[in-house]
Coordinates of C-alpha atoms and ligand atoms in Angstrom, one line a residue:
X12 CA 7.6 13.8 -10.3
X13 CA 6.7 10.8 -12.6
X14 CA 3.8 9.3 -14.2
X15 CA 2.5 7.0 -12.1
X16 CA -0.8 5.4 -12.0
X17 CA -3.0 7.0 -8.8
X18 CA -0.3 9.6 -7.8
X19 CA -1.9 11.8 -6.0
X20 CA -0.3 14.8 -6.5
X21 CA -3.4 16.2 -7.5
X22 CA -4.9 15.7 -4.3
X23 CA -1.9 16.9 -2.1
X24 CA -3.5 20.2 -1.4
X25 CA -6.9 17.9 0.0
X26 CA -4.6 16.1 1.8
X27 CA -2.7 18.9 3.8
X28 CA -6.0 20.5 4.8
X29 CA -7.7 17.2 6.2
X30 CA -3.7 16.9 8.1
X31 CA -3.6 20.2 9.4
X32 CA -7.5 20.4 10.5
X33 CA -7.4 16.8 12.1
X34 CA -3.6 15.8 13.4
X35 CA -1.4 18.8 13.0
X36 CA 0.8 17.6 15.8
X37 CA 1.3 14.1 14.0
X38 CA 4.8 13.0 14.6
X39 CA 5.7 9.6 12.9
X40 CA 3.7 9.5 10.0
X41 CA 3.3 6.2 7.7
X42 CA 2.5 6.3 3.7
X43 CA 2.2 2.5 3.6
X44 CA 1.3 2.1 -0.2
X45 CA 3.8 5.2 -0.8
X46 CA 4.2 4.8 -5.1
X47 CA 6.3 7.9 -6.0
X48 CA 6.1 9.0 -2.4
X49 CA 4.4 12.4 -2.9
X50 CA 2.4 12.7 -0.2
X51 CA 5.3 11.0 2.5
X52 CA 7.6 14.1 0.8
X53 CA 4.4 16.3 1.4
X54 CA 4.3 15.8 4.9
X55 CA 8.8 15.6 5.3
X56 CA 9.8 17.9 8.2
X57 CA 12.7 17.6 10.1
X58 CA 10.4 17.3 13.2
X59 CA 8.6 14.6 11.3
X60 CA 10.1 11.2 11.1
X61 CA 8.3 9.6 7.9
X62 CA 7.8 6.1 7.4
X63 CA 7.5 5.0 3.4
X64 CA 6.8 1.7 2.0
X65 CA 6.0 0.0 -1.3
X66 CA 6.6 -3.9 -2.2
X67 CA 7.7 -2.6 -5.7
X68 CA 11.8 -2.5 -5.3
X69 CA 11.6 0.5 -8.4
X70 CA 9.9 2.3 -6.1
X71 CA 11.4 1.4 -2.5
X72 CA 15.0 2.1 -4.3
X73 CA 13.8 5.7 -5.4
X74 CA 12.1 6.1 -1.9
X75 CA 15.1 5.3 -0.4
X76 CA 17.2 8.2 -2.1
X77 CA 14.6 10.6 -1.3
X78 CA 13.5 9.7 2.1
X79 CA 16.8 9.0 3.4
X80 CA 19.9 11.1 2.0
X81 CA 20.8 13.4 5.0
X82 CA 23.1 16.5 3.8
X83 CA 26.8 14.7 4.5
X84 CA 25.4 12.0 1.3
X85 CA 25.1 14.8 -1.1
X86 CA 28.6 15.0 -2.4
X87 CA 29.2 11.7 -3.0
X88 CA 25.4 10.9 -4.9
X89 CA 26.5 13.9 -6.9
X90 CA 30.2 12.4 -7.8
X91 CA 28.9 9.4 -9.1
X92 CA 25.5 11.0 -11.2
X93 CA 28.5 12.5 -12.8
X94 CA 30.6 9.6 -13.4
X95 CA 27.3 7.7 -14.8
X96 CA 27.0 10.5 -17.1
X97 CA 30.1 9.8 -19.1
X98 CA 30.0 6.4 -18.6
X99 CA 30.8 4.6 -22.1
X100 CA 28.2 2.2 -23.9
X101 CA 29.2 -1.1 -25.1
X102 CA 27.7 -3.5 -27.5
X103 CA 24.0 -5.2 -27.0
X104 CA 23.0 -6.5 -23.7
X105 CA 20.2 -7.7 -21.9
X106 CA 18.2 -4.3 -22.0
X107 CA 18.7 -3.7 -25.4
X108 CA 17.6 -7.3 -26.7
X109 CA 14.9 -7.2 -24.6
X110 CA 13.5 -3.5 -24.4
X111 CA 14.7 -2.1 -28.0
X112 CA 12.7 -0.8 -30.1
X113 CA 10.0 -1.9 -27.9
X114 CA 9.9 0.5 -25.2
X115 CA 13.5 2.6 -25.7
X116 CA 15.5 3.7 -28.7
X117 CA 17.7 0.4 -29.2
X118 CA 20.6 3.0 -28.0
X119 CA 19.0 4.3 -24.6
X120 CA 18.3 0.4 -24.1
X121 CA 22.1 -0.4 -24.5
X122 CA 22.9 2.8 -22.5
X123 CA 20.4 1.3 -19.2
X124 CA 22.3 -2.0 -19.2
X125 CA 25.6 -0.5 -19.1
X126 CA 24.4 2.2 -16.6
X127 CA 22.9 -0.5 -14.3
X128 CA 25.9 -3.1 -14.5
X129 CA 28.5 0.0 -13.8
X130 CA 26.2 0.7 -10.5
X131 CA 26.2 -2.5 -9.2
X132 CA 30.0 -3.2 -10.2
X133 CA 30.8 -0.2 -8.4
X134 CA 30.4 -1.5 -4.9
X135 CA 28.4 1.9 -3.6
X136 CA 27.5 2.3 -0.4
X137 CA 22.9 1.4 0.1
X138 CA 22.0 5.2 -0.3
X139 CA 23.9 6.0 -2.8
X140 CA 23.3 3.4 -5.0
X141 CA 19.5 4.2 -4.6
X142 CA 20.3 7.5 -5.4
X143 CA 22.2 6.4 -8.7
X144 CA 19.4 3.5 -9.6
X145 CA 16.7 6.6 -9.0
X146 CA 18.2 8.6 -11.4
X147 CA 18.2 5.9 -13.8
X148 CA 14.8 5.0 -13.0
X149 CA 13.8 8.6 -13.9
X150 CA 15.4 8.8 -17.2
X151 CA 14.0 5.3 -18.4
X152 CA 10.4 6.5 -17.3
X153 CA 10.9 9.9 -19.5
X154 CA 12.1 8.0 -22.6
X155 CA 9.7 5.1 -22.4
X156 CA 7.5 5.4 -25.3
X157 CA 4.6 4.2 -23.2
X158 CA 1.2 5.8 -21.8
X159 CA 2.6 5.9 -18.5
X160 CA 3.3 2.2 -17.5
X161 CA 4.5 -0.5 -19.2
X162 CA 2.1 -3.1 -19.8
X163 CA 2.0 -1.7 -23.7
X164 CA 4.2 0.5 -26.1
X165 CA 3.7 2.6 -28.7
X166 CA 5.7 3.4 -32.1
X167 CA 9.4 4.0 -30.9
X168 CA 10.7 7.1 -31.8
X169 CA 13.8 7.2 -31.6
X170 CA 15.1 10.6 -31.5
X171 CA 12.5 11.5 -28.8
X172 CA 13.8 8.5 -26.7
X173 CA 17.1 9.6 -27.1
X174 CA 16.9 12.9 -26.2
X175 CA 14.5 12.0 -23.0
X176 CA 16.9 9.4 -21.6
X177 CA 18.7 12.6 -19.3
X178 CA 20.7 11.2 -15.8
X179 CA 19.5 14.2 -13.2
X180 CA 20.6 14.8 -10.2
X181 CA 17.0 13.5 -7.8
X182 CA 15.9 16.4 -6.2
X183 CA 16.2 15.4 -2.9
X184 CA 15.1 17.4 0.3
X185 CA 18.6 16.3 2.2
X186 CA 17.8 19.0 5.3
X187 CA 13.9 17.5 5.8
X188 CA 15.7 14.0 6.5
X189 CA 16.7 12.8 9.9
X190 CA 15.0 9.5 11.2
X191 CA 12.8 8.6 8.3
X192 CA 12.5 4.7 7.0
X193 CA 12.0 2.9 3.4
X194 CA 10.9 -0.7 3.9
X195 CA 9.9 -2.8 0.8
X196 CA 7.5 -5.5 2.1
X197 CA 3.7 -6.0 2.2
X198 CA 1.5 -2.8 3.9
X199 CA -0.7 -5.1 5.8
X200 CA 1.5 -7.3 7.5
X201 CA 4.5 -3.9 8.1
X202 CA 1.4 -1.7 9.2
X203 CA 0.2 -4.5 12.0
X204 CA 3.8 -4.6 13.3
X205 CA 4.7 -1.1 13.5
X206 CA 3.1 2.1 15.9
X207 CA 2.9 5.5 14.3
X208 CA 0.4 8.9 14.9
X209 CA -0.8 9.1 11.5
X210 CA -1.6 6.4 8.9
X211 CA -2.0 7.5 4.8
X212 CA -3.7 4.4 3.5
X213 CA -4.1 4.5 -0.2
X214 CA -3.6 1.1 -2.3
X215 CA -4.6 0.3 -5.5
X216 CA -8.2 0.1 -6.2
X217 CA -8.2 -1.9 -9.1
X218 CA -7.8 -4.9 -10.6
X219 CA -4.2 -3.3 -12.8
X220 CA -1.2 -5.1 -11.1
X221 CA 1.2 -2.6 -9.9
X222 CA 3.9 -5.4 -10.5
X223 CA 2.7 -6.3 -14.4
X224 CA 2.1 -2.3 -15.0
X225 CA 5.8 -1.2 -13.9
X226 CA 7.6 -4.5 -14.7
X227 CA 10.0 -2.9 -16.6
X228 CA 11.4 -0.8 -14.3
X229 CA 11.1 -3.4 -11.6
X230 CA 13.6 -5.1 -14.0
X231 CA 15.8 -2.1 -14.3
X232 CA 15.9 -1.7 -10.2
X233 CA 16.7 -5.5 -9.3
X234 CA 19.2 -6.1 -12.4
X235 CA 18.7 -9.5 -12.2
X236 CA 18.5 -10.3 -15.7
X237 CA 15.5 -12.8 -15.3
X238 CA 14.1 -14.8 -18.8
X239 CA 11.4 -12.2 -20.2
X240 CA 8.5 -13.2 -23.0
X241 CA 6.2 -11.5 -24.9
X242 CA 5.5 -8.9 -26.9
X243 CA 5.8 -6.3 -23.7
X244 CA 9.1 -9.0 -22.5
X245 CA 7.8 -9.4 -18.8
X246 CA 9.1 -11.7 -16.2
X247 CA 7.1 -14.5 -15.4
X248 CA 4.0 -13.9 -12.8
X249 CA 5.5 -15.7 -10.0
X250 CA 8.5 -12.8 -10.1
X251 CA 6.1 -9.8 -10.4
X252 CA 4.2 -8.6 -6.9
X253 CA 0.8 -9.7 -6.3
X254 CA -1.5 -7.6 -4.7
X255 CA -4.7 -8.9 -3.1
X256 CA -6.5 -5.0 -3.5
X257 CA -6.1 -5.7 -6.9
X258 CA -8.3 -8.9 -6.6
X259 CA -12.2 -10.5 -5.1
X260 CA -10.2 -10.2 -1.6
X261 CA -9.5 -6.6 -1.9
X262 CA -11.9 -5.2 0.2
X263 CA -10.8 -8.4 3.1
X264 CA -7.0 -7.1 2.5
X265 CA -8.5 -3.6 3.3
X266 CA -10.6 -4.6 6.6
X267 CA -7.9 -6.6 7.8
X268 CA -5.0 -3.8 7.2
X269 CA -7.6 -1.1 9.0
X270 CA -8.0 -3.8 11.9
X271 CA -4.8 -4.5 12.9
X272 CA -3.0 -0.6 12.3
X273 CA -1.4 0.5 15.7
X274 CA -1.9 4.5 14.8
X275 CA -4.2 7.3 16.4
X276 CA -5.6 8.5 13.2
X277 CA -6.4 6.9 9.8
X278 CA -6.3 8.4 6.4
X279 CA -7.5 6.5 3.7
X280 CA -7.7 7.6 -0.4
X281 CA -9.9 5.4 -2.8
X282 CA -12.5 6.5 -5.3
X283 CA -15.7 6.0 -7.0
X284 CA -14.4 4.8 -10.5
X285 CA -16.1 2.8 -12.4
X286 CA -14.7 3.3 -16.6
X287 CA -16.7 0.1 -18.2
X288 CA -13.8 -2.0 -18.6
X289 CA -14.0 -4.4 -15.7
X290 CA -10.3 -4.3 -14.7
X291 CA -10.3 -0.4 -14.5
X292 CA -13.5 -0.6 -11.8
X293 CA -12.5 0.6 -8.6
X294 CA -13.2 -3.1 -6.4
X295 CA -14.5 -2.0 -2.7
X296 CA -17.6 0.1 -2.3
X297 CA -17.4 3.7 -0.1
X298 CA -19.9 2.3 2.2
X299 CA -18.0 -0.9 3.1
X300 CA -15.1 1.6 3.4
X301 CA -16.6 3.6 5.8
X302 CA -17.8 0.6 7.6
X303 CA -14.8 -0.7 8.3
X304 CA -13.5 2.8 9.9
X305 CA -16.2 3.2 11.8
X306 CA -14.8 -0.3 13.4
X307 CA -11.9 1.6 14.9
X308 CA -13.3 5.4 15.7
X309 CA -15.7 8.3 14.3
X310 CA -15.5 8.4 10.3
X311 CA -15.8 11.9 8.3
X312 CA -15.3 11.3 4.3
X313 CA -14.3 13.9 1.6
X314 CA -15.7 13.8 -1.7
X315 CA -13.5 15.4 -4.3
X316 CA -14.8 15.9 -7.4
X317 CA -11.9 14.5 -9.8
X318 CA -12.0 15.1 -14.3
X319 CA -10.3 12.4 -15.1
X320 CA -9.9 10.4 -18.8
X321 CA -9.6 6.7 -20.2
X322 CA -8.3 6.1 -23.7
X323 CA -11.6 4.5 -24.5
X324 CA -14.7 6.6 -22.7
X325 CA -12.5 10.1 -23.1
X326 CA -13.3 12.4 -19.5
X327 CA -15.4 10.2 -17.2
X328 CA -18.4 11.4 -15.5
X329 CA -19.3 11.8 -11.9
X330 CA -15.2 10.6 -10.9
X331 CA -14.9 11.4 -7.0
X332 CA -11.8 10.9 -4.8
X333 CA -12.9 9.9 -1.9
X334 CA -10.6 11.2 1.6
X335 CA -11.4 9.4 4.4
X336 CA -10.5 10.5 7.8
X337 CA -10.7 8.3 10.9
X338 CA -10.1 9.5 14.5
X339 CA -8.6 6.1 16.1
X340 CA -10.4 5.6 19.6
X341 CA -10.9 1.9 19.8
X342 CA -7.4 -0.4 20.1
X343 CA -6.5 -2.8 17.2
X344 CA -7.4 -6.5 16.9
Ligands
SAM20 C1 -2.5 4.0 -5.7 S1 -0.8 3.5 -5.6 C2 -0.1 4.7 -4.5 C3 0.1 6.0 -5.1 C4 0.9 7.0 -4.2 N1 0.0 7.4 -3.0 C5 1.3 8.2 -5.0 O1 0.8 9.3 -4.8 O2 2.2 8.0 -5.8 C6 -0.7 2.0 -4.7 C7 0.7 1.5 -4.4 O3 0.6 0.4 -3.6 C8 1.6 -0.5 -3.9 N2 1.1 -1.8 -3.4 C9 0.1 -2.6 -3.9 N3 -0.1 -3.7 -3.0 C10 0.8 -3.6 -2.0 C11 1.1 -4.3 -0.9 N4 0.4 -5.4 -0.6 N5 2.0 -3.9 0.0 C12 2.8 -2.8 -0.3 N6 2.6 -2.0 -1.4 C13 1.6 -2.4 -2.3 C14 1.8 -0.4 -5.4 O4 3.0 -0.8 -5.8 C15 1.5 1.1 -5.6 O5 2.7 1.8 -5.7

């Protein structure tokens, strides 16, 4: 759907064997470090009721319009995607002092801040503005001149940008929603509070802040016009989320989350990589992993064998996804 760092849409066919061998019957399923949502929307039936979070707001807002647009929203998302289309750009703003010729064409940048201020002075109702924001979201990511996130940028182009920057209508499955829920807060502390059959467990695994690497859209989402710096114009730390798997404490934050889950069966993506460059290592080892799960019930792991690349090592040897699948027997702490 979009680039995104660890997506797994390469792994979605893994992931939908290990779900119909283990828990085909699984009711409310939870995707607690969602990102683009993939495998949530993997596992969206109308008999499912599909619980998606991420504490990035780009991604809760897009989550939002996909998880949550039932069939009688459809008309109206669609009315106003249209309406954004022709919407007229003004002179410089925020985005485009900020973003252009950086990561947009200086025009596509102009064209966001105008787009994003006629969404919010519109007055939509929640899930539509998600729907609009998504589709804005979307057509930044295409016509970012980036390598898939934006903590760098390369050369602008700006006819490329400009003919990227398309406002689509979000594909979104309106007849697989019913009783599904967005939240946009922290996994461990939502995943101790809330009861569900299945739990899809798959946080970052390195030390890359989701927060610094998406920043950009962040921005874009909350329209808050914060005081940016830099070369790459970020907001400062304290307003970009901190995640504790991305740190020393990640495998604690991982131990405690598996602890506390109130599910009957645990489904847990990490991996084995290691590319040289110490914030690219993936931080908890598969035995400590498997450790943990064996805490709560009987542990089987996949090993996927994974080619993958880095800018610097080119493909990287030996890279294994790792699935790991844990039948929940004994209660939480
Ligand atoms: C590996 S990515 C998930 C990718 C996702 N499964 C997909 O296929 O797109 C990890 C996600 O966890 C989110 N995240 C990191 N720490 C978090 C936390 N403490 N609470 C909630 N979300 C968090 C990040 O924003 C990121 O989207």
């Amino acid at each position: 759907m979009r680039r995104y760092l660890g997506c797994k849409t390469r792994l979605l066919a893994k992931i939908a064997e290990v779900v119909a061998a283990q828990c085909p019957r699984a009711r409310r399923v939870i995707d607690i470090f969602a990102g683009t949502g993939v495998v949530g929307h993997l596992l969206n039936t109308p008999r499912r009721e599909i619980v998606v979070n991420d504490f990035l707001a780009s991604n809760a807002m897009i989550l939002q319009a996909w998880f949550c647009a039932v069939p009688a929203d459809r008309r109206e998302i669609e009315e106003v995607i249209g309406a954004l289309r022709g919407c007229e750009t003004a002179g410089p703003n925020y985005y485009s002092e900020n973003y252009g010729g950086r990561f947009f064409s200086e025009d596509v940048a102009r064209r966001i801040g105008a787009l994003r201020d006629a969404i919010d002075a519109w007055n939509l109702r929640p899930i539509v503005k998600a729907a609009a924001v998504a589709s804005v979201l979307y057509a930044a990511d295409a016509a970012a001149v980036t390598c898939g996130h934006f903590d760098a940028f390369r050369p602008v182009d700006d006819e490329r940008s400009e003919r990227r920057f398309v406002l689509r209508l979000p594909d979104i499955p309106y007849r697989a929603n019913g009783n599904n829920l967005v939240f946009c807060r922290d996994g461990n502390e939502l995943a101790a509070e809330i009861e569900g059959d299945l739990l899809y467990v798959d946080p970052p695994y390195n030390r890359r802040q989701y927060g610094t690497l998406y920043h950009v859209l962040e921005n874009i989402a909350l329209n808050t016009k914060p005081a940016l710096a830099g070369k790459t114009r970020k907001p400062p730390l304290d307003l970009r989320p901190h995640s504790e798997y991305c740190t020393n404490r990640a495998a604690e934050a991982m131990g405690d989350l598996i602890a506390r889950c109130r599910v009957r069966h645990l489904l847990v993506s990490y991996n084995n990589m290691s590319s040289g460059v110490g914030n690219s290592n993936a931080l908890i080892p598969l035995g400590v992993l498997e450790a943990m799960l064996a805490g709560r019930g009987a542990v089987t792991t996949h090993r996927i064998p994974f080619p993958s690349f880095t800018a610097r090592r080119g493909l990287l040897d030996g890279h294994q996804e790792y699935l790991l699948y844990c039948r929940v027997t004994k209660p939480p702490r």
